[in-house]
Short mmCIF file of C-alpha atoms in Angstrom, two decimals:
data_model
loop_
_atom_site.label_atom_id
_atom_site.label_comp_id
_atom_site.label_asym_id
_atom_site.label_seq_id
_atom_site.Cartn_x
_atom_site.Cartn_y
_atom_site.Cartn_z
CA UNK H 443 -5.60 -29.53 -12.90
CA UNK H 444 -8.15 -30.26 -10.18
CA UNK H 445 -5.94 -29.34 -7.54
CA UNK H 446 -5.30 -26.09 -9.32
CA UNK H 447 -9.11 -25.20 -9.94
CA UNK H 448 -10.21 -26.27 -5.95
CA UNK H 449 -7.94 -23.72 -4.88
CA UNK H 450 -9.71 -20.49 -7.11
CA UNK H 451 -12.70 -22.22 -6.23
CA UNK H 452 -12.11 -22.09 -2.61
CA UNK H 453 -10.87 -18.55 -2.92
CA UNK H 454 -13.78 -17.16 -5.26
CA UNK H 455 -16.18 -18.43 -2.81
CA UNK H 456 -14.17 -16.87 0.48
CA UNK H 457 -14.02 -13.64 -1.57
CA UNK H 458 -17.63 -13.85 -2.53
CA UNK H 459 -18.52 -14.02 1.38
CA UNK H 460 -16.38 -11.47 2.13
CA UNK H 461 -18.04 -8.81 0.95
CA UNK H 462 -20.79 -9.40 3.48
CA UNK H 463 -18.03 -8.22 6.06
CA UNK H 464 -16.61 -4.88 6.08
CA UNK H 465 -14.01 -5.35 8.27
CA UNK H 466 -12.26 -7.83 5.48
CA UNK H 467 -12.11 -5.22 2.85
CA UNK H 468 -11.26 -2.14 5.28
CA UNK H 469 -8.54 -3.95 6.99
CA UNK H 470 -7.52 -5.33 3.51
CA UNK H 471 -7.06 -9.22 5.16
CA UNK H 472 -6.34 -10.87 2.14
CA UNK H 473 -8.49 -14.17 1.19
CA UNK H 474 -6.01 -16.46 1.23
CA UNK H 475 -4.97 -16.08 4.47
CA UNK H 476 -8.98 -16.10 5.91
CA UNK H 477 -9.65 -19.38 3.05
CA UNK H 478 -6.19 -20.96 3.97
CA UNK H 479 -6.77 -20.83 8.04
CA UNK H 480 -10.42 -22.24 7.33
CA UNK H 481 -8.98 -25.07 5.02
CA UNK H 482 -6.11 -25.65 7.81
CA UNK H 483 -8.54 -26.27 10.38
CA UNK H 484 -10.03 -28.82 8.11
CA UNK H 485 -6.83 -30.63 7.30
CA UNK H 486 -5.77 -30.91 11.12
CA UNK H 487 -8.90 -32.14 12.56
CA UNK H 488 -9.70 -34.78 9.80
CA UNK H 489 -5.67 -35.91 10.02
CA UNK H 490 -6.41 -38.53 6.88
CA UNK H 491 -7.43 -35.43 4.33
CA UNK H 492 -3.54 -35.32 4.97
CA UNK H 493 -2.80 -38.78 2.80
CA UNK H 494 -4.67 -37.39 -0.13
CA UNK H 495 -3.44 -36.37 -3.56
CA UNK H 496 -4.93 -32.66 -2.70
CA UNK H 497 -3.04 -32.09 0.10
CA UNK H 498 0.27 -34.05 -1.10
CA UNK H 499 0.22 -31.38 -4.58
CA UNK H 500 -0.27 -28.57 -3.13
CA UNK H 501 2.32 -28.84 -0.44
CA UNK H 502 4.45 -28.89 -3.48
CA UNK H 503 3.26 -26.13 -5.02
CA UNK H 504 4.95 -23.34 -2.92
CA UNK H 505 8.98 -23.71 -3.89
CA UNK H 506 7.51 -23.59 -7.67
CA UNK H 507 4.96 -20.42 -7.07
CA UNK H 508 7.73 -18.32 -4.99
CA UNK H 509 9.98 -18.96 -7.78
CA UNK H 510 7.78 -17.50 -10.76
CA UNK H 511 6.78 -14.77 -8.35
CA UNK H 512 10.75 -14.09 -7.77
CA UNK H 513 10.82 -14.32 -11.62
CA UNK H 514 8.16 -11.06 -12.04
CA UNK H 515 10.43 -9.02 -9.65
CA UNK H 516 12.58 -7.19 -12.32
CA UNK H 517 10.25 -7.24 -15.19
CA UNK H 518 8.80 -4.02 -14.79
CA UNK H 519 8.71 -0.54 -16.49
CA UNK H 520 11.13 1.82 -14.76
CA UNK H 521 9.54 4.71 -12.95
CA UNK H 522 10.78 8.48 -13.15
CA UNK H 523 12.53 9.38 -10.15
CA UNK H 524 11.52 10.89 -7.27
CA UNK H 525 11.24 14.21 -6.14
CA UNK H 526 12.60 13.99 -2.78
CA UNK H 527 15.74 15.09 -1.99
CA UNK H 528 18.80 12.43 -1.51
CA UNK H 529 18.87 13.13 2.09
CA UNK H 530 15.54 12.49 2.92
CA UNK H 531 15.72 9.62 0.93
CA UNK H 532 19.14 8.08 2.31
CA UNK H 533 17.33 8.73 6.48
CA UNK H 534 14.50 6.93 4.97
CA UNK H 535 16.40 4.35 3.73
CA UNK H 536 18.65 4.03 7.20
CA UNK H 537 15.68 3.94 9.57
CA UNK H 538 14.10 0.80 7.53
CA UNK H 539 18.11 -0.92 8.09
CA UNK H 540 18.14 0.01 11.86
CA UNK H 541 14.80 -1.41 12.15
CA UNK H 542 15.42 -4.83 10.61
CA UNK H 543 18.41 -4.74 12.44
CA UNK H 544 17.11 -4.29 15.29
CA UNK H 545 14.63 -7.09 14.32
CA UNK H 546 17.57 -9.29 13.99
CA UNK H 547 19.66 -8.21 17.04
CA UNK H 548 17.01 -8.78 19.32
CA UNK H 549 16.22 -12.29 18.07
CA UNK H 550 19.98 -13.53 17.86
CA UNK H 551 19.93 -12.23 21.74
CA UNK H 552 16.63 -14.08 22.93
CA UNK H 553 17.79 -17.05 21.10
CA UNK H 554 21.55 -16.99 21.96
CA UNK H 555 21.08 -16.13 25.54
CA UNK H 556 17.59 -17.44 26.64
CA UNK H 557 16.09 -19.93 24.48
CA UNK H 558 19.07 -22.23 23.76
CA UNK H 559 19.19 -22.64 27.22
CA UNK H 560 15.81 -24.10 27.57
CA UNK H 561 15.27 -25.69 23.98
CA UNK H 562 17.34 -27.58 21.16
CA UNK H 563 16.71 -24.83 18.88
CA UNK H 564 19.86 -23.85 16.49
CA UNK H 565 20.71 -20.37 15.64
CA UNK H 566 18.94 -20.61 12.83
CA UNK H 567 15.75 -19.64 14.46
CA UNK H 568 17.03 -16.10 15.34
CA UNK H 569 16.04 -15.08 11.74
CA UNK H 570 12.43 -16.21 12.01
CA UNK H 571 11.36 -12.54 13.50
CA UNK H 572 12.55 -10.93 10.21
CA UNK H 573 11.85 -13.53 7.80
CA UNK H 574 7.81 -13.13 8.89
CA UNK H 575 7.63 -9.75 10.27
CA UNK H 576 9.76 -7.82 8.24
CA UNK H 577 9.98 -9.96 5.06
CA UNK H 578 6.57 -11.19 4.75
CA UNK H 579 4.49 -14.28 3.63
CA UNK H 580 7.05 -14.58 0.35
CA UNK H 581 9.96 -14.29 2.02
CA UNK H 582 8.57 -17.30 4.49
CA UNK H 583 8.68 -19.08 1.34
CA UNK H 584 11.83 -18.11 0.16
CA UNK H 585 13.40 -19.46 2.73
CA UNK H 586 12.00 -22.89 3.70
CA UNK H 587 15.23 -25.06 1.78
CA UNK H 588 17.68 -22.55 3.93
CA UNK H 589 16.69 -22.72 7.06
CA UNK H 590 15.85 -26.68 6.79
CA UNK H 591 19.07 -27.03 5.39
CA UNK H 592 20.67 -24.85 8.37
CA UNK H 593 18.92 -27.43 11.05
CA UNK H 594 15.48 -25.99 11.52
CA UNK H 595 13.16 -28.14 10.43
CA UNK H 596 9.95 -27.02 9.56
CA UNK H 597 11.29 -23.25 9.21
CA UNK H 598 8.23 -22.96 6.54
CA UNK H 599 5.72 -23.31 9.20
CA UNK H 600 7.71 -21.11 11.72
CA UNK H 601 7.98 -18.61 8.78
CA UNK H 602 4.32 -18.71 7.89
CA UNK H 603 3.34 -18.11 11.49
CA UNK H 604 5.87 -15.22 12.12
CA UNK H 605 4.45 -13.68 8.51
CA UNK H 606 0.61 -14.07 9.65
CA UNK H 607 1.30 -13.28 13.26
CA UNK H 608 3.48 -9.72 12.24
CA UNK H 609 0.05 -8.87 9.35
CA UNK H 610 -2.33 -9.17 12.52
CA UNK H 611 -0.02 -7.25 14.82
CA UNK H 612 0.36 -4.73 12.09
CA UNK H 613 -3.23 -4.17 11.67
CA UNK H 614 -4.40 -3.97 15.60
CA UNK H 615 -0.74 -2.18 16.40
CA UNK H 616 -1.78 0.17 13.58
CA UNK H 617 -4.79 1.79 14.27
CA UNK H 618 -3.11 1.52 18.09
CA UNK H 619 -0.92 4.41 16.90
CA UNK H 620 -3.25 6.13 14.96
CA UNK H 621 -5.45 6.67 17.74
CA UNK H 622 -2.81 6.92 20.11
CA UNK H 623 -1.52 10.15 18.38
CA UNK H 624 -4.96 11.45 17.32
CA UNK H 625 -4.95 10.98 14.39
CA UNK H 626 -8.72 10.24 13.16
CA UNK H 627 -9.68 7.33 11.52
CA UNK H 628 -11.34 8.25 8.32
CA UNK H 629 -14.36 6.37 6.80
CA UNK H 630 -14.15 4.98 3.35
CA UNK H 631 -10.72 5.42 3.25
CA UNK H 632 -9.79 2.56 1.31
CA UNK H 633 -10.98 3.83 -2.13
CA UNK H 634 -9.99 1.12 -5.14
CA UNK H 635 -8.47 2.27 -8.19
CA UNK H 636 -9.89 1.19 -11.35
CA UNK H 637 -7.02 0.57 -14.38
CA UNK H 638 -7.12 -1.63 -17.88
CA UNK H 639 -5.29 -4.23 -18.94
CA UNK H 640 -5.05 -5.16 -22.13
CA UNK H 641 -4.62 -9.02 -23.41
CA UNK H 642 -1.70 -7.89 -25.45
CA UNK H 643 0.03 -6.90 -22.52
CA UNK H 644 -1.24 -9.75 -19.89
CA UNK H 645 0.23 -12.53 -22.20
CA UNK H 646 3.36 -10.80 -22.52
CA UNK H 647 3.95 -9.86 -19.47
CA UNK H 648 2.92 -13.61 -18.32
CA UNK H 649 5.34 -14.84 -21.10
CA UNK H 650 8.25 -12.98 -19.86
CA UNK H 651 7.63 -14.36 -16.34
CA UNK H 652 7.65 -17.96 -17.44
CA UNK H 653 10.37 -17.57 -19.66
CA UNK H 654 12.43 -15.87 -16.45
CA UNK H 655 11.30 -18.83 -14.72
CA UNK H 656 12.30 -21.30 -17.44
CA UNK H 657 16.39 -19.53 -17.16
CA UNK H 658 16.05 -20.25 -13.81
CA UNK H 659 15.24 -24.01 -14.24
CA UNK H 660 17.94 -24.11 -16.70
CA UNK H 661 20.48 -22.17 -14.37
CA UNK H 662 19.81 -24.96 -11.51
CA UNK H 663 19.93 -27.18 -13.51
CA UNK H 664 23.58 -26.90 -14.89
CA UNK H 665 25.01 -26.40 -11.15
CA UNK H 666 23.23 -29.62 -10.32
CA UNK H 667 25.00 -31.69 -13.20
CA UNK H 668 28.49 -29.88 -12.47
CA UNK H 669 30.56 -30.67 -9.28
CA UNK H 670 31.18 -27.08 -8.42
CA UNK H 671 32.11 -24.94 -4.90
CA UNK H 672 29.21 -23.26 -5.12
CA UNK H 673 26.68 -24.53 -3.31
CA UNK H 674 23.31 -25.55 -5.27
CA UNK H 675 20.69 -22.38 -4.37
CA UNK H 676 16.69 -22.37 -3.97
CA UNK H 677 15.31 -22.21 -7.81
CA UNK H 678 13.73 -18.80 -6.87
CA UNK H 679 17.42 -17.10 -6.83
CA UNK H 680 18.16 -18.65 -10.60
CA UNK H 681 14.70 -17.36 -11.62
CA UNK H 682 15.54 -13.96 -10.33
CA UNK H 683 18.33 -13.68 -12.02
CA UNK H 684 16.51 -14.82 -15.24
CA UNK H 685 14.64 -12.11 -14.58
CA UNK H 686 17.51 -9.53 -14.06
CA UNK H 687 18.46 -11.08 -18.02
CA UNK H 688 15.41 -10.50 -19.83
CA UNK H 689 15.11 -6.67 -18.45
CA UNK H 690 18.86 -5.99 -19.49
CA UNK H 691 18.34 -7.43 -22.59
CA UNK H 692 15.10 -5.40 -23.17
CA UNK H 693 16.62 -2.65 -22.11
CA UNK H 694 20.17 -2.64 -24.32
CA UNK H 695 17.37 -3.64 -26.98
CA UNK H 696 15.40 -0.64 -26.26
CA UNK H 697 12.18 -2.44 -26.10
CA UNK H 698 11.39 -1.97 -22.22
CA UNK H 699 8.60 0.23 -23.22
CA UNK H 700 6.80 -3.51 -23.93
CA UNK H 701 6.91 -3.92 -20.29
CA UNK H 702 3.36 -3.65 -18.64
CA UNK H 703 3.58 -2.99 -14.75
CA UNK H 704 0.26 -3.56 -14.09
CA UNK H 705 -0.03 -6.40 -15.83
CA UNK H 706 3.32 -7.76 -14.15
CA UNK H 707 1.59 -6.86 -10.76
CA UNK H 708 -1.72 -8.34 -11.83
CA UNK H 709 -0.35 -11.87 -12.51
CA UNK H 710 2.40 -11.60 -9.01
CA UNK H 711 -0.26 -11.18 -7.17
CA UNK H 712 -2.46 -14.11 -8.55
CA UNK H 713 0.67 -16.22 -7.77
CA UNK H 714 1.05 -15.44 -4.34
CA UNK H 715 -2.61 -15.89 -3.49
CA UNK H 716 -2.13 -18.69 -4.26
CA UNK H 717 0.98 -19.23 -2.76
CA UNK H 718 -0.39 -18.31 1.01
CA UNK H 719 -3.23 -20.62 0.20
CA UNK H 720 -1.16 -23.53 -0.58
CA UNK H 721 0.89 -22.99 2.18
CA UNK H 722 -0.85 -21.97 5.31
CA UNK H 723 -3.86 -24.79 4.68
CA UNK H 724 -0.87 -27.34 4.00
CA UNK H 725 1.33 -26.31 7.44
CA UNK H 726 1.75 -28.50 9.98
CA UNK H 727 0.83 -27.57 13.23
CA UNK H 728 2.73 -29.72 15.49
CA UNK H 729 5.82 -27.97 14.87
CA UNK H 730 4.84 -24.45 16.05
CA UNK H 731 3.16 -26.27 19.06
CA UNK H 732 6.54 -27.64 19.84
CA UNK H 733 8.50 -23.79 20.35
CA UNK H 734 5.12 -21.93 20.87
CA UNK H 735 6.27 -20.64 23.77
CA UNK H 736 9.88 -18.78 22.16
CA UNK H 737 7.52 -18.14 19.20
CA UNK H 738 5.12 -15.87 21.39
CA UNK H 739 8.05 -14.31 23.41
CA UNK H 740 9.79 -13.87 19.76
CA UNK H 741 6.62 -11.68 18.57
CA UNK H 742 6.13 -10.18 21.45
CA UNK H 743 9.40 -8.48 21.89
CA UNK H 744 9.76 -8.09 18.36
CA UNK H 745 6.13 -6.37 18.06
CA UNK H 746 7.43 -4.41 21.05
CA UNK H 747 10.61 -2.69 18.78
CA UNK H 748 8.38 -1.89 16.19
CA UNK H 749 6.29 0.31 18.01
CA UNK H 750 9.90 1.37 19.68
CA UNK H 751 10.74 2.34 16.02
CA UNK H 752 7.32 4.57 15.46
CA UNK H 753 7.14 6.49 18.44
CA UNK H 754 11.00 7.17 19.26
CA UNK H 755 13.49 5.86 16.71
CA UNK H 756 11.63 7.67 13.24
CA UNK H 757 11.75 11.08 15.89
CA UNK H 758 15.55 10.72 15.58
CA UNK H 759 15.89 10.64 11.75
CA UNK H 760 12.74 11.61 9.67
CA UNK H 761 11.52 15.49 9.30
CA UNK H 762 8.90 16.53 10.97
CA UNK H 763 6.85 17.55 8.15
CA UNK H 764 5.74 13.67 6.94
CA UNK H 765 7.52 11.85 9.66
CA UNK H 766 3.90 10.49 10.67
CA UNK H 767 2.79 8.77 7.66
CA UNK H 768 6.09 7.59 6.83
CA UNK H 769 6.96 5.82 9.93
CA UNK H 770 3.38 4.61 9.68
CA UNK H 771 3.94 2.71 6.55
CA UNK H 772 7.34 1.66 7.56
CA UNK H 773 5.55 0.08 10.47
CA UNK H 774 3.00 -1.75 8.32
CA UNK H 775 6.23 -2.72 6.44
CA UNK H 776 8.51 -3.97 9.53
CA UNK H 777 5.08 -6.06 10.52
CA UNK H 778 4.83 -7.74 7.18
CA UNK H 779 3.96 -6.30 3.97
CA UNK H 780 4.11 -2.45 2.98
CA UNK H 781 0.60 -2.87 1.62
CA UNK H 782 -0.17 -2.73 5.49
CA UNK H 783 1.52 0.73 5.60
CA UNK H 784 0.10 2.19 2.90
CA UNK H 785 -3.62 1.12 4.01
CA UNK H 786 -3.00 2.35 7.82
CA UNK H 787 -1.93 5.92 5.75
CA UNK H 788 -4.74 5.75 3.99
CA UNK H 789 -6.54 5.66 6.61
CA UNK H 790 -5.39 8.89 7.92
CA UNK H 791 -5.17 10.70 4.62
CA UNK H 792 -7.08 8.84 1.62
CA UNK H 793 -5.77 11.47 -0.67
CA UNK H 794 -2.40 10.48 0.27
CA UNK H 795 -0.64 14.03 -0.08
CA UNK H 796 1.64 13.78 2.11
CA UNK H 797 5.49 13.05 0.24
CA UNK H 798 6.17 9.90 2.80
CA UNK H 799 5.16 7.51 -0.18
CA UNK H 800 7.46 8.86 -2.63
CA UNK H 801 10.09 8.90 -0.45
CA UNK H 802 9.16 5.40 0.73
CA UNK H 803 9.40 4.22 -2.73
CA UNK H 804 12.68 6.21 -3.88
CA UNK H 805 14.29 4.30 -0.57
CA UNK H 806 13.52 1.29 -1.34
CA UNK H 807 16.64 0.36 -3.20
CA UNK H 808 18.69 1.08 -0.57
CA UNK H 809 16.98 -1.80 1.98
CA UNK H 810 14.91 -3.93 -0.42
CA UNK H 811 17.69 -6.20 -1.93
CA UNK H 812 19.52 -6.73 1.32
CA UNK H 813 17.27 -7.06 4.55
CA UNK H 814 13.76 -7.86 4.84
CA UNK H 815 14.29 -11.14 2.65
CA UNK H 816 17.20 -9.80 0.65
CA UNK H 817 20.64 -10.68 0.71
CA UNK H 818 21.67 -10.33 3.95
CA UNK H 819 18.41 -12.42 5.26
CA UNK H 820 18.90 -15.26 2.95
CA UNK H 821 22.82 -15.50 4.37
CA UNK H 822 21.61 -15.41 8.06
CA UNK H 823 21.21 -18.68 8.64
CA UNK H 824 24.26 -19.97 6.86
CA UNK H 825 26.20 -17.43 8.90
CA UNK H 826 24.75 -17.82 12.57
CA UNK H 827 25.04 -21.60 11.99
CA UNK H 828 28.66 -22.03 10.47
CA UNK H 829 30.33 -18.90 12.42
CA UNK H 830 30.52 -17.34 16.20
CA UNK H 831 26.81 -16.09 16.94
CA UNK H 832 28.70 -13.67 19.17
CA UNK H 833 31.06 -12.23 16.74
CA UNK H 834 28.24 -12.01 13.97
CA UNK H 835 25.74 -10.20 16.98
CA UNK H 836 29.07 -7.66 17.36
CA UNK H 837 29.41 -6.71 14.18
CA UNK H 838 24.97 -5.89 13.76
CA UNK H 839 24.99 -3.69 16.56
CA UNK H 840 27.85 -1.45 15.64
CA UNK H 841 26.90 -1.41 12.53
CA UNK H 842 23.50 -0.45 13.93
CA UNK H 843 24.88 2.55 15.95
CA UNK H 844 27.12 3.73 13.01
CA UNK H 845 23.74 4.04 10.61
CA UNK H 846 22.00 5.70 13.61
CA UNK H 847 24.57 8.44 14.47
CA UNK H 848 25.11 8.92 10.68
CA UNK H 849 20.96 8.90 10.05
CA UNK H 850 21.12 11.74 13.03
CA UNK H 851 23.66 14.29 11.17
CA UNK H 852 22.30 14.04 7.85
CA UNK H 853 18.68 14.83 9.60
CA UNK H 854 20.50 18.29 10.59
CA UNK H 855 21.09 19.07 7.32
CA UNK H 856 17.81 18.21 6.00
CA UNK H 857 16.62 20.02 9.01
CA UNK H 858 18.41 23.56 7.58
CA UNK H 859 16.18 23.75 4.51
#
């Protein structure tokens, strides 16, 4: 327990100091990234902190946290549909796919064509642009045991870099656009909304998570006993899917309505404060040292399709009328975390009329449990490792130029209303 109490220590004293700077809450930098990077620092110059019982349990912690995080993801309240109309919604939802593509496409290139040639880097690496730009600090986590077990070692710490490298970029590369199409900045934009919570619905929701969590520990643990072709996964895919089986069975039950979402939020985003903590301040630096250089040429270029995706490619598919703000929080999205996005909009409009976040949200489905640390990014590494890179870099880019001539004659349509 005194690991666990350091770390909100740490972080209620980093968010106490905060508010003494602005920038921190305007920029919404979370606290576990500043407290973690401080802590870090600490752990790298005093090398011996390393051989101590603090650092050894919490650089345990993350494959535990990610999975009672991945356990929260289903247990929610369902939301009414959106307003927006299925075409705007299916463009939305193929500009955030030929964006991660294109994530992907260019790092299977650089690595494939350039970097192998200088460095004994496997293919593997080619997903660390997506896994921290457009997946985020969780899905960093998420896939540590894959890409170790696909020969990159230390993919947590390459993951953990691309995730805080693609949040900075997102930030500075935001308000870059903003300005850049003249938009203007507006002062207290970022305006916090104040909700309740009741206990009732705190412990339940927190009971529901563990419980997911507990499936999932089961789930492993019968495919560890049993000699089967299925390969043993990460425990955060079994915890997902306990969570998948507690809101069907609420649901044929007809007892969703227990469900809390703010709650559920509430205690997901405890976790994964603590989560970034425990991981950044616990990453070993050596490793990135070793491919800084493909790292930096990695971000760059990938930093450089982003913006590529603001200004040109969201011209080609999204209307007019809120192509702005939703290609801004797409970029705060493909950059990290759509939090990013929606504070960048906020920025720009803290009333947040525009339709871009409903449409945002209504899309969602379509990318979310595929790319950006879905599906399809949890299989990359498998696939670039055990089949022709070539064939597999083939098949992304015309299925790339399919989505973006189909993405173009749906936008005429939309266009004629």
């Amino acid at each position: 327990m005194t690991e666990f109490f350091l770390v909100i220590t740490i972080l209620g004293c980093f968010s106490f100091f905060a508010k003494f700077f602005s920038i921190i809450e305007r920029f919404q930098i979370p606290i576990s990234l500043i407290s973690s990077s401080f802590v870090l620092i600490l752990f790298t110059l005093f090398d011996d902190l390393k051989s101590s019982t603090i650092f050894s349990t919490w650089k345990s912690w993350p494959s535990e946290l990610i999975a009672i995080i991945f356990a929260s993801l289903f247990l929610e309240k369902s939301e009414n549909s959106s307003q927006s109309t299925f075409n705007e919604i299916v463009n939305e939802g193929i500009l955030v796919w030929l964006s991660v593509l294109g994530q992907t496409i260019i790092a299977i290139s650089l690595t494939l064509f350039v970097f192998q040639k200088f460095y004994e880097i496997p293919m593997s690496f080619a997903i660390i642009l997506e896994t921290g730009f457009a997946g985020g600090h969780g899905t960093a986590f998420a896939m540590k045991e894959i890409l170790e077990k696909n020969g990159l070692k230390g993919g947590l710490e390459f993951g953990l870099f691309s995730a805080t490298a693609g949040m900075i970029l997102g930030i500075v590369g935001g308000i870059f656009i903003i300005i850049k199409e003249g938009k203007k900045i507006r002062e207290n934009s970022i305006v916090s909304e104040k909700f309740s919570i009741s206990y009732f619905s705190l412990i339940f929701s927190g009971t529901l998570i563990f419980i997911a969590y507990f499936i999932g520990k089961l789930l492993q643990a019968t495919f560890q006993s049993y000699s089967t072709p299925i390969p043993v996964l990460p425990l955060f895919v079994y915890a997902l899917f306990g969570s998948i089986l507690l809101k069907f069975l609420l649901k044929i039950s007809k007892q969703e309505y227990l469900l809390d979402n703010s709650s559920n939020s509430l205690i997901a985003s405890i976790v994964m404060e603590i989560l970034i903590f425990t991981g950044i301040s616990t990453m070993n630096l050596q490793i990135i040292l070793k491919f800084l250089i493909p790292l930096l040429i990695l971000f760059g270029f990938g930093f450089l399709w982003n913006l590529f995706c603001h200004f040109v490619l969201s011209k080609k598919l999204i209307h007019n009328n809120y192509r702005f703000e939703l290609s801004l929080i797409n970029f705060g999205m493909l950059n990290g975390t759509t939090a990013t996005g929606l504070m960048l909009w906020k920025m720009t409009d803290p009333s947040m009329k525009s339709k871009a976040g409903k449409i945002y949200a209504a899309a969602s489905p379509f990318s979310a449990p595929f790319i950006g640390g879905g599906i399809l990014t949890l299989s990359y590494p498998f696939l670039l490792t055990n089949f022709n890179p070539n064939l597999i870099l083939f098949i992304l880019i015309s299925v790339w130029f399919s989505l973006f001539f189909f993405g173009k004659h749906l936008l005429k349509k939309i266009q004629k209303f």
